[in-house]
Short mmCIF file of C-alpha atoms and ligand atoms in Angstrom, two decimals:
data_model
loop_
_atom_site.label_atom_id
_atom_site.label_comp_id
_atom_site.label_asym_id
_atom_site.label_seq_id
_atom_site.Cartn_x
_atom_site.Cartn_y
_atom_site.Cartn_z
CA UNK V 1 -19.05 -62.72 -23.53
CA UNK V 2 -17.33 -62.12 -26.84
CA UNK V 3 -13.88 -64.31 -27.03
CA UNK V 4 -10.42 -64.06 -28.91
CA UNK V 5 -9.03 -67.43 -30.10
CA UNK V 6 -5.40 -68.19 -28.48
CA UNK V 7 -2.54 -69.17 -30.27
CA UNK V 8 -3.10 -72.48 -28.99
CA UNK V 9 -6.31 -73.01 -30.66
CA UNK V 10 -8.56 -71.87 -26.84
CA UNK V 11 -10.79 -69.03 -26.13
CA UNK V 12 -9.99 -66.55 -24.15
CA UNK V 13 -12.90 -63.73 -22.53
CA UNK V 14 -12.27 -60.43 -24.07
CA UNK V 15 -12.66 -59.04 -20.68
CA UNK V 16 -11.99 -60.58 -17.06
CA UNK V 17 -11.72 -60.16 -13.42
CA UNK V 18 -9.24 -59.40 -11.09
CA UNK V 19 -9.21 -60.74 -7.72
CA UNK V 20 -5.98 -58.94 -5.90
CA UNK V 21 -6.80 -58.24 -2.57
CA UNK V 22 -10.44 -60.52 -2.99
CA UNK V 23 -9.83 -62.98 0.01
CA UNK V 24 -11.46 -64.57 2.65
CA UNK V 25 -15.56 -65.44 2.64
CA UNK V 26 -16.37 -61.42 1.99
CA UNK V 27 -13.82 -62.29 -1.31
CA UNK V 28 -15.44 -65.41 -2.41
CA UNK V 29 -18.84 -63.62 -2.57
CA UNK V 30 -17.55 -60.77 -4.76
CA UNK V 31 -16.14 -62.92 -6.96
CA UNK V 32 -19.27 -65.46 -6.88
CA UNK V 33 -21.02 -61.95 -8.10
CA UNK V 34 -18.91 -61.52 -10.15
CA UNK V 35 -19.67 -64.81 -12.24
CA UNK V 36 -22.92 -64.38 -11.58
CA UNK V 37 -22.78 -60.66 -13.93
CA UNK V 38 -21.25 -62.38 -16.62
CA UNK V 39 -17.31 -62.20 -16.01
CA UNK V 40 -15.64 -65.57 -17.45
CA UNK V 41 -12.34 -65.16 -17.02
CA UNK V 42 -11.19 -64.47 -13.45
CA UNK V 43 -7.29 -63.63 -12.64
CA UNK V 44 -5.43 -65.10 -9.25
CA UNK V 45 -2.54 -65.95 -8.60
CA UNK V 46 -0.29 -68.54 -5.78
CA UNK V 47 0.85 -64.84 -3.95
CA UNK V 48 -2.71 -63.09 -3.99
CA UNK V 49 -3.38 -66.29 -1.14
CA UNK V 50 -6.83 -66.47 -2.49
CA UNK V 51 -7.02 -69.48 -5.13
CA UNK V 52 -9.00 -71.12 -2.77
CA UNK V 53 -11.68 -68.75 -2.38
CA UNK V 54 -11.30 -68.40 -6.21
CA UNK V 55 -11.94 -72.50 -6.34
CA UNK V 56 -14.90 -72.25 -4.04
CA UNK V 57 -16.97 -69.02 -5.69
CA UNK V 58 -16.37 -71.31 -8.74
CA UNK V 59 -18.01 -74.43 -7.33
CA UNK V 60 -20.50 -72.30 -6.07
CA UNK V 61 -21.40 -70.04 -9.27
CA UNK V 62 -24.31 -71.81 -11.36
CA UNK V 63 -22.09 -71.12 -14.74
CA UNK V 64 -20.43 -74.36 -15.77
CA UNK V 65 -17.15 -74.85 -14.47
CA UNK V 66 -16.30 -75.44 -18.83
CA UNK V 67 -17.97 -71.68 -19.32
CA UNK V 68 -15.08 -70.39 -17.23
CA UNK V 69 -11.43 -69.40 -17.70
CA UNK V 70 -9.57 -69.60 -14.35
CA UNK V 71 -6.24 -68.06 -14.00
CA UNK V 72 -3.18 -68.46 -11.59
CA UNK V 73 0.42 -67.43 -11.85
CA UNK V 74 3.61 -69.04 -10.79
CA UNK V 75 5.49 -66.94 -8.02
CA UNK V 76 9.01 -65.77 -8.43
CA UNK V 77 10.34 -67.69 -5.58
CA UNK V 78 9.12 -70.99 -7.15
CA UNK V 79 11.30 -70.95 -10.66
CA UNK V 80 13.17 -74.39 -10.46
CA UNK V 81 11.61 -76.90 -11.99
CA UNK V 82 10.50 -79.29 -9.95
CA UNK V 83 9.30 -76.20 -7.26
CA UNK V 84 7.56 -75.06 -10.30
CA UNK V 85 5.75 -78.35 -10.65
CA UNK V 86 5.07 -78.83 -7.42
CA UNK V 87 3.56 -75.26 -7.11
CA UNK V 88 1.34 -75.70 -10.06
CA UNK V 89 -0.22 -78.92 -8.50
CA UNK V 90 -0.37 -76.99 -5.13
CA UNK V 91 -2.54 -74.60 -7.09
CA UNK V 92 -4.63 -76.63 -8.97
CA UNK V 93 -5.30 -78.62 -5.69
CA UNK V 94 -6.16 -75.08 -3.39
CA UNK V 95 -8.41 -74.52 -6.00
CA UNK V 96 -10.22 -77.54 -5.86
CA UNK V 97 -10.50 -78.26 -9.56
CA UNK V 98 -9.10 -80.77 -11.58
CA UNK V 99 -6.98 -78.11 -13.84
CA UNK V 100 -6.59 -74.80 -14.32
CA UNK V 101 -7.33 -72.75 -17.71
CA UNK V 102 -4.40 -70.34 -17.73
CA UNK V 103 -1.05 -70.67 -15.68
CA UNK V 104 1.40 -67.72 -16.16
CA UNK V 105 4.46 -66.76 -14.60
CA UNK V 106 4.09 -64.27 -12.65
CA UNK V 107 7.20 -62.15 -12.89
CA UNK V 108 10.58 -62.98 -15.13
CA UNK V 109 13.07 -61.98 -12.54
CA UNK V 110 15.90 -61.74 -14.58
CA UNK V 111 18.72 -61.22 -12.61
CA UNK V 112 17.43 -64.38 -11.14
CA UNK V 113 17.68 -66.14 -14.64
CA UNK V 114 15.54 -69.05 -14.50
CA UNK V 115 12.15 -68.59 -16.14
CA UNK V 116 13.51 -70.86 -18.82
CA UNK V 117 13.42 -73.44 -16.53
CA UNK V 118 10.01 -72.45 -15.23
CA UNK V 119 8.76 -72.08 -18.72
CA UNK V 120 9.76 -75.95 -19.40
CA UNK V 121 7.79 -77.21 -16.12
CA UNK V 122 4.63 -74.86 -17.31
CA UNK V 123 4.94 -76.83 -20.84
CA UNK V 124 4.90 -80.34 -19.06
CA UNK V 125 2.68 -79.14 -16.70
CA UNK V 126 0.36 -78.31 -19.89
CA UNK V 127 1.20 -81.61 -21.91
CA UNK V 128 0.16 -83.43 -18.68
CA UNK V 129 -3.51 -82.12 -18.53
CA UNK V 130 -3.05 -79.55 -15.27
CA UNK V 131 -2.92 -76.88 -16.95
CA UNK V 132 -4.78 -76.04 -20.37
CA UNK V 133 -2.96 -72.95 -21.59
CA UNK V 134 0.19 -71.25 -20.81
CA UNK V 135 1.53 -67.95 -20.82
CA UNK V 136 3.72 -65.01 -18.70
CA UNK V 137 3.62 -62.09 -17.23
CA UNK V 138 5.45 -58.98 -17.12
CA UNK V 139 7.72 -60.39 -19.90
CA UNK V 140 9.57 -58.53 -22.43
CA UNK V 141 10.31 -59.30 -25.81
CA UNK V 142 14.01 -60.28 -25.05
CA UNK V 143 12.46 -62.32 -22.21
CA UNK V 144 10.22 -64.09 -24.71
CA UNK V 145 12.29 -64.27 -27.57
CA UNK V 146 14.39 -66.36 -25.40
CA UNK V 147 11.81 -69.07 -24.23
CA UNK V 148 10.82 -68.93 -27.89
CA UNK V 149 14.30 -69.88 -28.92
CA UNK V 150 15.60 -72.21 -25.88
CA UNK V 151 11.88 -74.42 -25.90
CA UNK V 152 10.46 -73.48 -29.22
CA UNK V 153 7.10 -73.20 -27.27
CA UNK V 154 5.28 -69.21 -27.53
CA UNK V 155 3.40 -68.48 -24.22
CA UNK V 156 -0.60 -67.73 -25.59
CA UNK V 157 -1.12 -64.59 -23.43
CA UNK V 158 1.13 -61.77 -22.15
CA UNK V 159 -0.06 -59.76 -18.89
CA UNK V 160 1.26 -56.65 -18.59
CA UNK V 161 1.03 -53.05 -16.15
CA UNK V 162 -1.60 -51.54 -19.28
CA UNK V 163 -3.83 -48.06 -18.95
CA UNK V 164 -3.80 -44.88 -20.34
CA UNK V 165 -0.65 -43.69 -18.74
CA UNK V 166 1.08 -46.55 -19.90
CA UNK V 167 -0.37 -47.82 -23.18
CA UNK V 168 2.87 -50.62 -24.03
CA UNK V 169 2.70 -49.62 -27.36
CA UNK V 170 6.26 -51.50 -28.05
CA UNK V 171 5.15 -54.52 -26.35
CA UNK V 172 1.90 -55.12 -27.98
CA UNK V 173 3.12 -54.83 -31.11
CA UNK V 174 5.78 -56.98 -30.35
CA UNK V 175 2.61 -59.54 -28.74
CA UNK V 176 0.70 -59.18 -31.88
CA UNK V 177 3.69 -60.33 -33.87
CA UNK V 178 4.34 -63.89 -32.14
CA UNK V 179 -0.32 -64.10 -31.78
CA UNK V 180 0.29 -63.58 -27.88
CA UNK V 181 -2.64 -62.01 -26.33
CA UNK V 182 -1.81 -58.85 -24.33
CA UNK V 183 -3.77 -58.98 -20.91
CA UNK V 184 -3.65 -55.69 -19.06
CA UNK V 185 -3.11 -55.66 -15.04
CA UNK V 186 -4.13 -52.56 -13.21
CA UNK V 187 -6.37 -51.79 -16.21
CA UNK V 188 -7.75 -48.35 -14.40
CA UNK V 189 -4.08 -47.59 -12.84
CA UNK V 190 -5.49 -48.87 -9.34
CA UNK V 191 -8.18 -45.77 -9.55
CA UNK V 192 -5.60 -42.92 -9.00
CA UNK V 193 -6.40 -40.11 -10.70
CA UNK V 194 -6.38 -41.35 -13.39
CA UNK V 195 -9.77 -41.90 -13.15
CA UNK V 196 -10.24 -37.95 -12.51
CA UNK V 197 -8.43 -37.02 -15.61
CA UNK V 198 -9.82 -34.16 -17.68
CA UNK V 199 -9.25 -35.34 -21.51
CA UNK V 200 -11.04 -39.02 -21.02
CA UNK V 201 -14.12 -37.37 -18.87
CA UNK V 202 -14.82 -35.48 -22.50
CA UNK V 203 -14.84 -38.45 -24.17
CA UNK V 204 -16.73 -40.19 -21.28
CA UNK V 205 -19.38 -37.16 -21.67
CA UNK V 206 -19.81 -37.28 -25.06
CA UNK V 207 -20.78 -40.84 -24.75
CA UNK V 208 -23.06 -40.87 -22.05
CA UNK V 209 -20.45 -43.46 -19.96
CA UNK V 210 -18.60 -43.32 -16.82
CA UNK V 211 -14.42 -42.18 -17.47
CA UNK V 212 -13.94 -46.37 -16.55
CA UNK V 213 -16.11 -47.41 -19.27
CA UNK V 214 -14.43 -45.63 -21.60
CA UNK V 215 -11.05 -46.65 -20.31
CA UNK V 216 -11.96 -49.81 -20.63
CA UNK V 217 -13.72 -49.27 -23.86
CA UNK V 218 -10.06 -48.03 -25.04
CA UNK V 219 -8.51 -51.50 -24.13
CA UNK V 220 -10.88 -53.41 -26.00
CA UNK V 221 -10.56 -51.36 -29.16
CA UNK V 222 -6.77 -51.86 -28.78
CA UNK V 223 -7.10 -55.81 -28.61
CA UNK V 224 -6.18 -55.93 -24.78
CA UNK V 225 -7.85 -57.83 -22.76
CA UNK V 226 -8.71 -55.61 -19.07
CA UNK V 227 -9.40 -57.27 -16.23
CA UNK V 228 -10.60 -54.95 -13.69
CA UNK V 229 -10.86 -55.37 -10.39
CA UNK V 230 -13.78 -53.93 -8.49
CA UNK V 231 -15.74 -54.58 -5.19
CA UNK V 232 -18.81 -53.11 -5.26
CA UNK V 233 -21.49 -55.20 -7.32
CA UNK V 234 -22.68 -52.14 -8.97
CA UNK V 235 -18.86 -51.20 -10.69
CA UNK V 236 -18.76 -54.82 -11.60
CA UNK V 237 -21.92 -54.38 -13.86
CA UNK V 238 -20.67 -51.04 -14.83
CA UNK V 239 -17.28 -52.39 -16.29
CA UNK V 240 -18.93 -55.17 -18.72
CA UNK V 241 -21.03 -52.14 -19.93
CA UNK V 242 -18.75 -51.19 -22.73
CA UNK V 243 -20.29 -53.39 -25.85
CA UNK V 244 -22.69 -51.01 -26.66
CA UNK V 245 -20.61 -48.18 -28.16
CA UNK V 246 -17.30 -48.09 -29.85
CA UNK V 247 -14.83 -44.84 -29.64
CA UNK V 248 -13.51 -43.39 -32.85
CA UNK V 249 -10.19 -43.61 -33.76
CA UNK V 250 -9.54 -39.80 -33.01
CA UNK V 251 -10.97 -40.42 -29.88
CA UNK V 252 -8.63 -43.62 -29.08
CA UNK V 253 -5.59 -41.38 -30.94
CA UNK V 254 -6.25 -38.59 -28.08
CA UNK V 255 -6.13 -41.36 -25.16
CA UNK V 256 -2.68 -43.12 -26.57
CA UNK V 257 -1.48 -39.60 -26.06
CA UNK V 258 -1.53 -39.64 -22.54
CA UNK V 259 0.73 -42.13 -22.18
CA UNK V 260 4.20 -41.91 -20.82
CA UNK V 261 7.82 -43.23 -20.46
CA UNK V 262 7.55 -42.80 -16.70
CA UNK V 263 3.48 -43.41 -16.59
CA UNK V 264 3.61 -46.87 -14.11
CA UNK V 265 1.75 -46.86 -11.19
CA UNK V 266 4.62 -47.91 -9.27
CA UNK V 267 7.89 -47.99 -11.41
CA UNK V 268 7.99 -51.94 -11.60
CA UNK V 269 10.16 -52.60 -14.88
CA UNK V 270 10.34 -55.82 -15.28
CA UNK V 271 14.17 -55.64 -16.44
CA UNK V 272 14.78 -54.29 -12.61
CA UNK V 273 11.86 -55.32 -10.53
CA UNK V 274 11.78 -58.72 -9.47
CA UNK V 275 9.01 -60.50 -6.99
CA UNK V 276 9.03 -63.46 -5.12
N1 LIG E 301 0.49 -59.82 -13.18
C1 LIG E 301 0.76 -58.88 -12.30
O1 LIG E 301 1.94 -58.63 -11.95
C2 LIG E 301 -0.38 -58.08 -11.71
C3 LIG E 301 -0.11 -56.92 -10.98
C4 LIG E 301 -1.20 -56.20 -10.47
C5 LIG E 301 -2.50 -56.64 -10.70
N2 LIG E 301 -2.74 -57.80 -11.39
C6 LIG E 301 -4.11 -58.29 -11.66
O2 LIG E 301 -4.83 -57.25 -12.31
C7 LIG E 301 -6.05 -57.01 -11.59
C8 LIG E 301 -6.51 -55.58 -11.75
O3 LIG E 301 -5.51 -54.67 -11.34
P1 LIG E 301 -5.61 -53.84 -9.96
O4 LIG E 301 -6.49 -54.54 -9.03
O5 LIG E 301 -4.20 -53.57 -9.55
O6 LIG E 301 -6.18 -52.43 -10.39
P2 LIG E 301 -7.39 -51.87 -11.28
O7 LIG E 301 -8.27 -52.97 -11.74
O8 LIG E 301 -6.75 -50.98 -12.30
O9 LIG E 301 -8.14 -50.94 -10.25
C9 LIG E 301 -8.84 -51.46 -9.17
C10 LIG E 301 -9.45 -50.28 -8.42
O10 LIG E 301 -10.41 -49.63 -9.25
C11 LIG E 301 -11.61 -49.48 -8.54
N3 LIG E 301 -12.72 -49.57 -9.49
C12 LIG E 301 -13.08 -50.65 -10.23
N4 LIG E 301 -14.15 -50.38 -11.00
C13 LIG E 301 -14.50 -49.09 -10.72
C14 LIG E 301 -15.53 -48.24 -11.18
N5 LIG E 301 -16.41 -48.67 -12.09
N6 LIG E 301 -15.58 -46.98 -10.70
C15 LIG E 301 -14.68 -46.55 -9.79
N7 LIG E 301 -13.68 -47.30 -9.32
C16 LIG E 301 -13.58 -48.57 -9.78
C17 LIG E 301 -11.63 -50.61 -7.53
O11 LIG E 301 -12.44 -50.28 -6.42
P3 LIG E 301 -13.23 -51.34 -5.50
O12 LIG E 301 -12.49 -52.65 -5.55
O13 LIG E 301 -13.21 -50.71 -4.17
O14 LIG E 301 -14.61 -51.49 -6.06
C18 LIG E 301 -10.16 -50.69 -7.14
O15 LIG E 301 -9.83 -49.71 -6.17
C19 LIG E 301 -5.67 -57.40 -10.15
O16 LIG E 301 -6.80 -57.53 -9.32
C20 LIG E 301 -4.91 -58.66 -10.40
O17 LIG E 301 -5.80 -59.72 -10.67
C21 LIG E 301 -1.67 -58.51 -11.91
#
């Protein structure tokens, strides 16, 4: 798996997993297949009530537990400090490990107003040895600019709603200019139809790949990082099947045109949405 070096000096998978909706024994096997393919970073969180299955395909996988990047976020409903604390340790104990490799918050809720004080228990949380690097998601840069200036601590990654119908341009520059990685959620926009769409299935032809693959081609030639979330054993192998051709920059040109103001799966902007 080829890597990108966080701003905090740590590696992070160029590509990863996602495990929304993975749960139960039938979710700890995908996700043990999962490692098993070649996936090393795999995304959970405290709400997707699954970071113990997560814990226990990790146990189980034959890849050391050092060869993996494990992922949780810190629900909305959890912001105060010490709640925040206390829910990091809750995840880092459902898990079963002795820390966790990335630890976001989940959601900024604004109106709310106290991801600054989440942000601060994340950076103890980090300086005690729970958690190894930090970061958000769903942030914007006003969002960020203000941890920045209130803690004087960046977050290392940045996971946002990220596909063709909603490239972020604004935000990923704005990533690239404090060296925070931009993860994309709902990489394939949940398979609606986008994955039927005319333009990319060109592309896809020309190269002998699936529409997917060249989707998620497209993120990796941006400097995203996708993490895709897929069931079947078969679409797992097909996703990390995208190092073995590169699109050219007319071709990634004509995808960034298909994005759109109003292009979100499910209109959550993070300066109105908020999620507990
Ligand atoms: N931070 C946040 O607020 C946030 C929000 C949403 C999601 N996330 C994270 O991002 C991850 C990915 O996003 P997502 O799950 O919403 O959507 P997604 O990864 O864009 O799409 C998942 C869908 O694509 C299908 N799929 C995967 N590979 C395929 C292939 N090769 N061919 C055809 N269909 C394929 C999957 O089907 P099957 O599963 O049936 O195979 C599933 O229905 C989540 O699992 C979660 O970890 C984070």
């Amino acid at each position: 798996m080829e890597m990108y070096q966080l701003n905090d000096g740590f590696d992070l998978p160029k590509v990863g997993f996602g495990t929304y909706r993975l749960n139960g024994t039938a979710g700890a096997r995908r996700i043990g297949s999962a490692l098993n393919i070649g996936y090393r970073l795999i995304d959970s969180a405290f709400n997707y009530e699954n970071e113990g299955v997560v814990g226990q395909a990790i146990k189980n996988s034959s890849v050391p537990r050092d060869q993996i990047t494990v992922t949780s976020k810190l629900p909305g409903r959890h912001h105060h400090y010490q709640e925040a604390l206390e829910t990091i340790q809750e995840s880092v104990t459902r898990m079963g490990l002795d820390y966790l490799d990335l630890y976001l918050i989940h959601w900024p809720n604004p109106q709310k107003d106290l991801y600054v004080e989440a942000w601060q228990a994340l950076i103890d949380a980090q300086r005690w040895g729970w958690i190894r690097s930090i970061g958000v998601s769903n942030f914007l840069p006003e969002h960020i600019e203000r941890l920045e200036k209130e803690t004087g601590v960046l977050p290392a990654v940045n996971q946002v709603e990220l596909h063709p119908f909603f490239n972020q341009a604004e935000q990923r520059k704005f990533d690239a200019s404090k060296k925070i990685i931009t993860e994309a959620w709902s990489p394939l926009g949940r398979a609606n139809d986008l994955l039927q769409n005319e333009t990319i299935k060109e592309i896809a032809t020309t190269h002998h790949k699936s529409i997917v693959q060249i989707i998620l081609r497209w993120h990796l030639q941006l400097g995203v990082v996708p993490i895709p979330k897929a069931s079947h054993v078969s679409r797992q192998q097909d996703n990390l099947a995208i190092f073995d051709f590169t699109l050219s920059n007319e071709e990634i040109a004509t995808i960034n045109q298909l994005s759109r103001a109003d292009g979100r799966t499910f209109d959550q902007d993070p300066a109105r949405y908020e999620e507990f």
